[in-house]
Coordinates of C-alpha atoms in Angstrom, one line a residue:
M136 CA 97.4 107.2 144.8
K137 CA 95.6 107.0 148.0
K138 CA 95.8 110.5 148.8
I139 CA 94.3 111.3 145.5
L140 CA 91.3 108.9 146.4
E141 CA 91.0 110.6 149.6
Y142 CA 90.7 113.9 148.1
I143 CA 88.1 112.6 145.3
H144 CA 86.1 111.2 148.3
E145 CA 86.1 114.6 150.2
W146 CA 85.2 116.7 147.2
C147 CA 82.3 114.1 146.4
K148 CA 81.0 114.5 149.9
L149 CA 80.9 118.2 149.7
W150 CA 79.2 118.1 146.6
R151 CA 76.9 115.1 147.5
L152 CA 77.9 113.1 144.7
V153 CA 78.0 109.2 144.9
V154 CA 80.7 107.3 142.9
N155 CA 79.8 104.1 141.5
C156 CA 82.7 101.7 142.1
D157 CA 81.3 98.7 140.2
R158 CA 83.3 97.2 137.5
D159 CA 83.6 98.8 134.2
K160 CA 82.5 102.2 135.9
T161 CA 85.5 103.0 138.2
E162 CA 88.5 100.8 137.9
I163 CA 92.4 101.3 138.4
I164 CA 94.8 100.0 135.6
V165 CA 98.7 100.3 136.2
I166 CA 100.4 101.0 133.0
R167 CA 103.9 99.8 133.1
P168 CA 106.9 100.7 130.8
R169 CA 107.7 98.3 128.3
G170 CA 109.6 95.1 129.7
A171 CA 108.9 96.0 133.3
T172 CA 107.7 93.1 135.6
A173 CA 104.7 93.5 137.7
A174 CA 104.7 94.8 141.1
T175 CA 103.2 92.3 143.5
P176 CA 101.1 92.4 145.4
L177 CA 99.3 95.7 144.5
P178 CA 98.2 97.9 147.4
K179 CA 94.4 97.7 148.5
L180 CA 92.8 101.2 147.6
L181 CA 89.6 102.5 148.6
L182 CA 87.2 105.3 147.8
G183 CA 85.6 105.9 151.2
N184 CA 84.7 102.6 152.3
T185 CA 84.6 101.0 148.9
E186 CA 87.4 99.0 147.3
V187 CA 88.3 100.1 143.8
A188 CA 89.2 96.9 141.8
Y189 CA 92.2 96.5 139.7
T190 CA 91.9 95.7 135.8
D191 CA 94.2 94.6 133.0
S192 CA 92.3 96.7 130.4
S193 CA 89.7 99.2 130.4
K194 CA 87.5 100.7 127.7
V195 CA 87.6 104.4 127.5
L196 CA 85.6 106.4 124.9
G197 CA 85.1 103.2 122.8
V198 CA 89.1 102.2 123.0
Y199 CA 90.3 99.1 125.0
I200 CA 93.5 100.4 127.0
D201 CA 95.5 97.7 128.3
E202 CA 98.4 97.7 131.0
D203 CA 100.8 97.0 128.4
L204 CA 99.7 99.5 125.8
D205 CA 99.9 96.9 123.1
F206 CA 96.2 97.6 122.0
K207 CA 95.8 93.8 121.3
Q208 CA 92.3 93.8 122.8
Q209 CA 91.4 96.8 120.8
A210 CA 92.6 95.3 117.5
S211 CA 90.7 92.2 118.1
Y212 CA 87.5 93.9 119.0
T213 CA 87.8 96.3 115.8
L214 CA 88.5 93.3 113.5
K215 CA 85.4 91.5 114.9
R216 CA 83.2 94.5 114.2
C217 CA 84.7 95.1 110.7
W218 CA 84.4 91.5 109.7
F219 CA 80.5 91.4 110.9
S220 CA 80.0 94.6 108.7
W221 CA 81.6 93.6 105.7
N222 CA 79.9 90.1 105.8
K223 CA 76.7 91.5 106.0
L224 CA 77.5 93.9 103.3
S225 CA 78.9 91.5 100.8
S226 CA 76.9 88.2 101.6
G227 CA 74.7 88.5 98.5
T228 CA 77.4 89.5 96.1
T229 CA 79.2 86.9 94.1
R230 CA 81.3 86.9 91.0
S231 CA 78.5 87.0 88.6
A232 CA 75.8 88.5 90.8
G233 CA 75.0 91.3 93.3
L234 CA 76.4 94.6 93.9
N235 CA 79.2 95.5 91.3
S236 CA 82.9 96.5 92.2
T237 CA 82.3 100.1 92.5
A238 CA 79.4 99.9 94.9
L239 CA 81.3 97.2 97.3
S240 CA 84.4 99.6 97.3
L241 CA 82.3 102.6 98.2
L242 CA 80.6 100.5 100.8
F243 CA 83.8 99.3 102.4
K244 CA 85.2 102.8 102.7
M245 CA 82.0 104.0 104.2
V246 CA 81.3 101.4 106.6
V247 CA 84.1 99.0 107.4
L248 CA 87.1 101.4 107.2
T249 CA 85.4 104.3 109.1
K250 CA 85.3 101.6 111.9
L251 CA 88.8 100.3 111.7
L252 CA 90.2 103.9 111.6
Y253 CA 88.2 105.0 114.7
A254 CA 91.0 106.5 117.0
A255 CA 93.4 104.7 114.9
P256 CA 96.3 107.2 115.6
I257 CA 96.3 105.9 119.1
W258 CA 96.5 102.1 118.6
L259 CA 96.7 101.0 115.0
N260 CA 100.4 101.9 114.1
D261 CA 101.5 98.7 116.0
R262 CA 98.6 96.6 114.8
L263 CA 98.5 96.9 111.1
D264 CA 99.4 93.3 110.5
S265 CA 95.9 92.1 112.4
F266 CA 94.0 93.6 109.5
K267 CA 95.9 92.0 106.4
D268 CA 93.5 89.1 105.9
L269 CA 90.4 91.3 106.1
L270 CA 91.8 93.7 103.4
A271 CA 92.9 90.9 101.4
R272 CA 89.6 89.1 101.4
A273 CA 87.9 92.4 101.1
K274 CA 89.7 93.1 97.8
L275 CA 89.0 89.6 96.6
K276 CA 85.3 90.3 96.9
I277 CA 85.6 93.7 95.5
L278 CA 87.3 92.5 92.3
G279 CA 85.2 89.3 91.9
S280 CA 88.4 87.4 91.6
Q281 CA 88.9 83.6 91.9
Y282 CA 92.7 83.9 93.3
H283 CA 94.3 86.7 95.3
T284 CA 96.5 89.1 93.3
S285 CA 99.1 91.3 94.7
G286 CA 98.0 93.7 97.2
V287 CA 99.3 96.9 95.5
L288 CA 97.5 96.2 92.3
S289 CA 94.2 95.1 93.8
G290 CA 94.4 98.3 95.9
L291 CA 94.6 100.2 92.6
L292 CA 91.9 98.3 91.0
A293 CA 89.7 98.5 93.9
T294 CA 90.6 102.5 94.5
L295 CA 91.7 101.5 98.2
P296 CA 94.8 103.1 99.1
P297 CA 97.4 101.0 101.4
L298 CA 96.2 101.1 105.0
E299 CA 99.2 102.5 106.3
V300 CA 99.0 105.2 103.8
T301 CA 95.4 106.1 105.0
L302 CA 96.7 105.9 108.8
E303 CA 99.4 108.4 108.1
I304 CA 96.9 110.9 106.7
V305 CA 94.6 110.3 109.8
T306 CA 97.5 110.6 112.0
V307 CA 98.6 113.9 110.4
K308 CA 95.2 115.5 110.6
F309 CA 95.4 114.3 114.4
V310 CA 98.5 116.0 115.2
L311 CA 97.8 119.0 113.6
K312 CA 94.4 119.7 115.2
G313 CA 96.3 119.3 118.6
L314 CA 98.9 121.5 117.5
G315 CA 96.4 124.1 116.8
A316 CA 94.5 123.4 119.8
M317 CA 95.0 124.7 123.4
D318 CA 98.3 125.5 124.8
W319 CA 98.6 122.5 127.0
M320 CA 97.8 120.2 124.2
T321 CA 100.4 122.0 122.1
A322 CA 103.0 121.7 124.8
K323 CA 102.3 117.9 125.4
L324 CA 102.9 117.2 121.7
L325 CA 106.0 119.2 121.7
Q326 CA 107.3 117.1 124.6
V327 CA 106.7 114.1 122.8
D328 CA 108.9 115.5 119.9
S329 CA 111.7 116.0 122.1
E330 CA 111.5 112.4 123.1
P331 CA 112.6 110.1 120.4
S332 CA 111.7 106.9 122.3
H333 CA 108.4 107.9 122.9
R334 CA 105.8 105.6 121.6
F335 CA 104.1 108.4 119.7
S336 CA 107.1 110.0 118.3
S337 CA 106.4 108.5 115.0
H338 CA 103.3 110.5 114.8
L339 CA 105.3 113.9 115.0
S340 CA 107.6 112.3 112.3
M341 CA 104.8 111.7 109.9
T342 CA 103.5 115.3 110.7
K343 CA 106.9 116.9 109.9
R344 CA 107.3 114.9 106.6
Y345 CA 103.7 116.5 105.5
L346 CA 104.9 120.0 106.7
L347 CA 108.0 119.7 104.7
W348 CA 106.3 118.3 101.8
K349 CA 103.7 121.1 101.8
S350 CA 106.2 123.9 102.6
T351 CA 108.6 122.6 99.5
R352 CA 105.4 122.5 97.2
A353 CA 104.4 125.8 98.1
E354 CA 107.7 127.2 97.2
G355 CA 107.8 125.5 93.9
Y356 CA 110.4 122.9 95.0
L357 CA 109.8 119.3 94.1
G358 CA 113.0 117.9 94.2
A359 CA 115.3 116.6 97.1
V360 CA 118.5 118.5 96.9
G361 CA 118.8 120.7 100.2
A362 CA 120.8 123.4 98.4
Q363 CA 117.7 124.7 96.4
L364 CA 115.6 125.3 99.6
P365 CA 115.3 128.8 101.1
P366 CA 117.4 129.2 104.1
R367 CA 114.4 128.8 106.6
R368 CA 113.6 125.5 105.1
R369 CA 116.9 124.1 104.1
S370 CA 117.5 122.8 107.5
F371 CA 114.2 120.9 107.5
L372 CA 115.8 118.0 105.4
R373 CA 117.7 117.1 108.6
T374 CA 115.3 118.1 111.3
C375 CA 112.1 120.2 111.4
D376 CA 111.3 122.5 114.2
L377 CA 107.5 122.8 114.8
L378 CA 107.8 126.0 116.8
S379 CA 108.8 127.7 113.6
Y380 CA 105.5 127.4 112.0
D381 CA 102.7 129.8 112.9
L382 CA 99.1 128.6 113.3
E383 CA 98.0 129.3 109.8
E384 CA 101.0 126.7 108.4
L385 CA 99.6 124.2 110.9
T386 CA 96.1 124.0 109.2
Y387 CA 95.3 121.7 106.4
T388 CA 92.7 121.4 103.6
K389 CA 91.2 118.5 102.0
S390 CA 92.8 119.2 98.9
D391 CA 96.4 119.3 100.6
T392 CA 95.8 116.0 102.4
D393 CA 94.4 114.4 99.3
S394 CA 97.5 115.6 97.3
Y395 CA 99.6 114.0 100.0
M396 CA 97.9 111.0 100.0
Y397 CA 98.3 110.4 96.4
K398 CA 102.1 111.3 96.9
L399 CA 102.5 108.6 99.5
W400 CA 100.7 106.1 97.4
D401 CA 102.8 106.8 94.4
D402 CA 105.8 105.9 96.5
V403 CA 104.3 102.7 97.5
V404 CA 103.6 101.6 94.1
R405 CA 106.9 102.6 92.7
C406 CA 108.6 100.7 95.6
S407 CA 106.5 97.6 94.7
M408 CA 107.2 97.9 91.0
S409 CA 108.8 94.3 91.3
V410 CA 105.7 92.9 92.3
L411 CA 103.5 94.6 89.8
Q412 CA 105.8 94.3 86.8
K413 CA 105.5 91.1 84.6
T414 CA 108.4 89.4 83.0
D415 CA 108.6 87.7 79.5
Q416 CA 110.3 84.5 80.0
F417 CA 110.9 84.3 76.0
A418 CA 112.4 87.8 75.8
L419 CA 116.1 88.2 76.3
V420 CA 116.0 92.0 77.3
P421 CA 112.9 93.6 78.7
L422 CA 111.2 96.0 76.3
H423 CA 110.8 98.6 79.1
S424 CA 112.9 99.2 82.1
T425 CA 111.4 99.3 85.8
E426 CA 112.3 103.0 85.9
A427 CA 110.2 103.6 83.0
L428 CA 107.2 101.9 84.3
Q429 CA 107.9 103.6 87.7
A430 CA 107.4 107.0 85.6
L431 CA 103.9 106.0 84.7
V432 CA 102.4 105.8 88.2
D433 CA 100.0 108.4 88.8
T434 CA 97.4 107.3 91.4
E435 CA 95.4 110.2 91.5
S436 CA 94.2 109.1 88.0
V437 CA 93.1 105.8 89.5
V438 CA 90.6 107.8 91.7
T439 CA 89.5 110.7 89.4
C440 CA 89.2 108.4 86.2
P441 CA 88.0 104.9 87.6
M442 CA 88.5 101.8 85.5
L443 CA 85.0 100.7 85.9
S444 CA 81.8 102.4 85.2
R445 CA 79.4 102.6 87.8
T446 CA 76.5 101.3 85.8
L447 CA 78.4 97.9 84.9
D448 CA 77.0 94.6 86.6
Q449 CA 79.1 92.4 88.7
Q450 CA 79.8 89.8 86.2
T451 CA 81.0 92.6 83.5
S452 CA 83.3 94.2 86.1
S453 CA 84.9 91.0 87.2
T454 CA 85.5 89.8 83.8
I455 CA 87.2 93.2 82.8
L456 CA 89.3 93.0 85.9
N457 CA 90.1 89.5 85.2
F458 CA 91.8 90.8 81.9
I459 CA 93.9 93.2 83.9
H460 CA 95.4 91.2 86.8
G461 CA 95.3 87.9 84.8
H462 CA 94.8 85.7 87.9
N463 CA 92.2 83.6 86.4
L464 CA 91.7 80.1 85.0
L465 CA 90.5 81.6 81.7
F466 CA 94.5 82.1 80.9
Q467 CA 96.8 79.2 80.4
D468 CA 99.7 81.2 81.7
F469 CA 98.3 81.6 85.2
T470 CA 96.7 77.9 85.2
F471 CA 100.4 76.4 84.2
R472 CA 102.7 78.8 85.8
V473 CA 100.7 79.5 89.1
L474 CA 98.5 76.7 89.8
H475 CA 100.9 73.9 87.9
C476 CA 98.0 71.9 86.6
D477 CA 100.1 69.9 84.1
Q478 CA 103.9 69.7 84.8
S479 CA 104.4 67.9 81.5
V480 CA 103.5 71.1 79.5
S481 CA 106.3 73.6 79.4
L482 CA 104.6 76.1 77.2
P483 CA 100.9 77.1 77.9
V484 CA 99.9 77.8 74.3
C485 CA 96.7 79.8 73.4
L486 CA 93.7 77.2 73.2
E487 CA 92.3 79.6 70.6
C488 CA 95.1 80.0 68.2
G489 CA 97.7 77.7 69.5
L490 CA 100.5 79.6 68.3
L491 CA 101.8 81.7 71.2
P492 CA 102.1 81.5 75.1
D493 CA 98.6 82.4 76.3
S494 CA 98.0 85.6 78.4
P495 CA 95.8 88.4 79.0
F496 CA 98.0 90.5 76.7
H497 CA 97.9 87.7 74.0
K498 CA 94.3 87.3 74.1
L499 CA 93.5 90.9 73.7
F500 CA 96.5 92.3 71.4
E501 CA 97.8 89.1 69.7
C502 CA 95.6 86.4 69.1
V503 CA 94.7 86.1 65.5
S504 CA 91.6 84.1 66.1
V505 CA 90.1 87.1 67.3
G506 CA 90.1 89.3 64.1
A507 CA 87.1 91.7 64.6
V508 CA 89.0 93.8 67.1
T509 CA 91.9 95.1 64.8
A510 CA 90.6 98.6 64.9
L511 CA 90.3 98.8 68.9
R512 CA 93.8 97.2 68.8
Q513 CA 95.3 100.1 66.9
E514 CA 93.5 102.8 69.1
L515 CA 94.8 100.9 72.4
L516 CA 98.5 101.3 71.1
P517 CA 99.6 103.8 73.6
I518 CA 98.8 100.8 76.4
S519 CA 99.7 97.8 74.2
Q520 CA 103.2 98.9 73.7
Y521 CA 104.0 98.0 77.2
E522 CA 103.1 94.4 76.3
L523 CA 102.7 92.2 79.3
N524 CA 102.9 95.4 81.5
F525 CA 99.9 97.0 79.7
H526 CA 97.8 96.9 83.0
I527 CA 100.2 99.3 84.7
A528 CA 99.8 101.9 82.0
L529 CA 96.0 101.1 81.6
V530 CA 95.2 101.5 85.2
V531 CA 97.1 104.8 85.9
S532 CA 95.7 106.4 82.7
R533 CA 93.9 109.6 82.8
D534 CA 92.4 109.2 79.5
S535 CA 88.6 107.9 80.2
N536 CA 88.2 107.3 76.5
V537 CA 91.3 104.6 76.6
K538 CA 89.5 102.9 79.6
R539 CA 86.2 102.9 77.8
K540 CA 87.7 101.3 74.7
F541 CA 89.6 98.7 76.8
R542 CA 86.1 97.7 78.0
L543 CA 84.8 97.4 74.6
L544 CA 87.8 95.6 73.7
V545 CA 87.3 93.0 76.5
D546 CA 83.7 92.5 75.5
Q547 CA 84.6 91.5 72.1
V548 CA 87.5 89.4 72.9
F549 CA 85.4 87.7 75.7
R550 CA 82.5 86.9 73.2
A551 CA 84.8 85.5 70.4
C552 CA 86.7 83.0 72.6
T553 CA 85.8 79.7 73.3
F554 CA 85.5 80.6 77.2
S555 CA 82.0 82.7 76.6
D556 CA 79.0 82.5 74.6
S557 CA 77.1 85.4 76.1
P558 CA 77.7 89.3 75.6
L559 CA 78.9 91.3 78.5
I560 CA 78.0 94.9 77.5

């Protein structure tokens, strides 16, 4: 290091350059392997006659790099920026006034998410947990809910993919750009690929999964049986050789990355079906199996055919979403099952008809006190057949007419029940 500083000093003298050795301008950071102890004392280093200070962290191109490469300071800095921006955007919005759910979701993606994903492939992979509270509270505000719902369902309703899915897409783009760049960059990435213990080896694994998905889709293969793959691709189920791809194959399009994002999002939703699925405690056998509900999942339709219209106000949007996720005091099953308001009551009957246990499904499709919606109930039979799990079929439906009729049904039921005396739509 001393010889390098001497060389830099001589070069600067030759070209009559003056190096600013103040803090935050010229610093030395010692990056140690994980688990290594600090070497004390560190030698004094001079650039000419000026001492260069040591530091624990340094900001380079907007990213805080620390000596342990855990990026804790970067995560804290980004979290503060995201909270500040989100509070500014949503401060004037409540459950009944302000920006509607569609506008809030769009602003969150454009302003907050872009800050969060800045240089994300470098530091975010190990710091995803730092943003759980931010995402949960943002979804709560977007949906206009009183209480938190499951992260998977709230993400579907707010059209926000899971952060780990978004990070994987950003990482794949980052690596593919590097592989298609200059030779020295490609060589560095291939070197990382050959070292499984490298902290960025997971980035190459993500890229391989994308390339495997892209190649099998292009060849018309959608299953997972290696024997059906062409010989060149068959070994990729075990290992993927990046050198076997030419430059054109290492490119990506927006259509490809969007399709891959929906595929990853589908996988997350299917794996979380036990959280999304609601069980009827009064039924001996579930009407539909978990596998049947998993087959309905189609997250692309959540974005291309949104549940809410952009013209709806915030109060209307919040009420419609309340009937979907059911986490609201309007429904007795949530009040008694989740909040445990009255332990002496074992059956939360509907306050309207007093016949059956209350729930969003009962209010919409069963309650006899709401008699003017029979025609709409018949038209929505494709989703009501899933009973308590109608929300899964509804949210992922590609039929915009079904979602429009559901909004009309919610409006009529809301006006007919005692918890409302004003129209929605």
